[in-house]
Amino acid sequence: EAAKVPNKNGKFPLFTALKRKKRWRNGIENLLNAYPAVAIEIDKETNMYPFMTAASKEAASCLDSIYSLLRTRPEMNTFYHAKAQENQLSCNSNRKR
């Protein structure tokens, strides 16, 4: 139940564990199993999804964590690319000619 509760800064325990360089088998798996929906939450501090946080230099997570986070929610790959494309289109349409 605690995995579902963000701290006072709006950060979920999964993001904190990733930043503390926890590995898949040493906490990440348990947090994700306790609250699977966190896989599509965005870290309010970094504006990144958990798989991005895991892959960042700051977190330096093992490949198992990155792979497992993506595997848990495979639609994130499609969702992320759709959002990136949407943002790119928005940026292009806002440019002055």
CSV table of C-alpha atoms in Angstrom, one decimal:
chain,number,residue,atom,x,y,z
A,1,GLU,CA,0.0,0.0,0.0
A,2,ALA,CA,2.9,2.4,0.8
A,3,ALA,CA,4.1,2.0,-2.9
A,4,LYS,CA,1.0,4.0,-4.0
A,5,VAL,CA,1.7,7.0,-1.7
A,6,PRO,CA,3.9,9.8,-3.0
A,7,ASN,CA,6.0,11.7,-0.6
A,8,LYS,CA,5.4,15.4,0.2
A,9,ASN,CA,7.2,16.3,-3.0
A,10,GLY,CA,4.9,14.1,-5.1
A,11,LYS,CA,7.6,11.4,-5.7
A,12,PHE,CA,6.5,7.8,-5.6
A,13,PRO,CA,8.7,5.3,-3.7
A,14,LEU,CA,9.7,3.6,-7.1
A,15,PHE,CA,11.4,6.8,-8.2
A,16,THR,CA,13.2,7.2,-4.9
A,17,ALA,CA,14.4,3.6,-5.1
A,18,LEU,CA,15.6,4.1,-8.7
A,19,LYS,CA,17.6,7.2,-7.7
A,20,ARG,CA,19.1,5.3,-4.8
A,21,LYS,CA,20.4,2.7,-7.4
A,22,LYS,CA,18.2,-0.2,-6.2
A,23,ARG,CA,18.2,-3.1,-8.5
A,24,TRP,CA,15.3,-5.1,-9.9
A,25,ARG,CA,15.6,-8.0,-7.4
A,26,ASN,CA,16.4,-5.6,-4.5
A,27,GLY,CA,13.3,-3.6,-4.3
A,28,ILE,CA,12.2,-2.3,-7.7
A,29,GLU,CA,10.3,-5.5,-8.6
A,30,ASN,CA,8.4,-5.4,-5.2
A,31,LEU,CA,7.5,-1.7,-5.6
A,32,LEU,CA,6.2,-2.3,-9.2
A,33,ASN,CA,4.2,-5.4,-8.2
A,34,ALA,CA,2.6,-3.4,-5.3
A,35,TYR,CA,1.6,-0.6,-7.6
A,36,PRO,CA,1.9,-1.5,-11.3
A,37,ALA,CA,0.2,1.8,-12.4
A,38,VAL,CA,3.4,3.7,-11.3
A,39,ALA,CA,5.0,2.4,-14.5
A,40,ILE,CA,3.2,5.1,-16.4
A,41,GLU,CA,3.6,7.9,-13.8
A,42,ILE,CA,5.9,10.8,-14.5
A,43,ASP,CA,8.4,11.8,-11.9
A,44,LYS,CA,7.5,15.4,-11.1
A,45,GLU,CA,11.1,16.4,-10.4
A,46,THR,CA,12.7,15.0,-13.6
A,47,ASN,CA,9.6,14.8,-15.9
A,48,MET,CA,10.7,11.2,-16.7
A,49,TYR,CA,8.9,7.8,-16.7
A,50,PRO,CA,10.4,5.1,-14.5
A,51,PHE,CA,12.1,3.3,-17.4
A,52,MET,CA,13.8,6.6,-18.3
A,53,THR,CA,14.8,7.2,-14.7
A,54,ALA,CA,16.3,3.7,-14.5
A,55,ALA,CA,18.2,4.4,-17.7
A,56,SER,CA,19.5,7.7,-16.7
A,57,LYS,CA,23.1,8.3,-15.6
A,58,GLU,CA,22.0,9.5,-12.2
A,59,ALA,CA,20.2,6.3,-11.4
A,60,ALA,CA,22.6,4.0,-13.1
A,61,SER,CA,20.2,1.0,-12.8
A,62,CYS,CA,21.1,-2.4,-14.1
A,63,LEU,CA,19.8,-3.4,-17.5
A,64,ASP,CA,17.4,-5.9,-15.7
A,65,SER,CA,15.5,-3.0,-14.1
A,66,ILE,CA,15.2,-1.0,-17.4
A,67,TYR,CA,14.1,-4.0,-19.3
A,68,SER,CA,11.7,-5.2,-16.7
A,69,LEU,CA,10.1,-1.8,-16.3
A,70,LEU,CA,9.5,-1.6,-20.1
A,71,ARG,CA,8.3,-5.2,-20.2
A,72,THR,CA,5.8,-4.6,-17.4
A,73,ARG,CA,4.1,-2.0,-19.5
A,74,PRO,CA,5.0,-2.6,-23.2
A,75,GLU,CA,2.6,0.1,-24.3
A,76,MET,CA,4.9,2.6,-22.8
A,77,ASN,CA,7.1,2.4,-25.9
A,78,THR,CA,4.2,3.3,-28.1
A,79,PHE,CA,2.8,5.8,-25.7
A,80,TYR,CA,6.1,7.6,-25.2
A,81,HIS,CA,6.7,7.8,-29.0
A,82,ALA,CA,3.2,9.1,-29.6
A,83,LYS,CA,3.7,11.8,-27.0
A,84,ALA,CA,7.1,12.8,-28.4
A,85,GLN,CA,5.6,13.0,-31.9
A,86,GLU,CA,2.7,15.1,-30.5
A,87,ASN,CA,5.1,17.5,-28.8
A,88,GLN,CA,7.2,17.7,-31.9
A,89,LEU,CA,4.2,18.6,-34.1
A,90,SER,CA,3.1,21.2,-31.5
A,91,CYS,CA,6.6,22.7,-31.5
A,92,ASN,CA,6.7,22.9,-35.3
A,93,SER,CA,3.3,24.5,-35.6
A,94,ASN,CA,4.2,27.1,-33.0
A,95,ARG,CA,7.3,28.2,-34.9
A,96,LYS,CA,7.2,31.5,-36.7
A,97,ARG,CA,7.7,31.3,-40.5
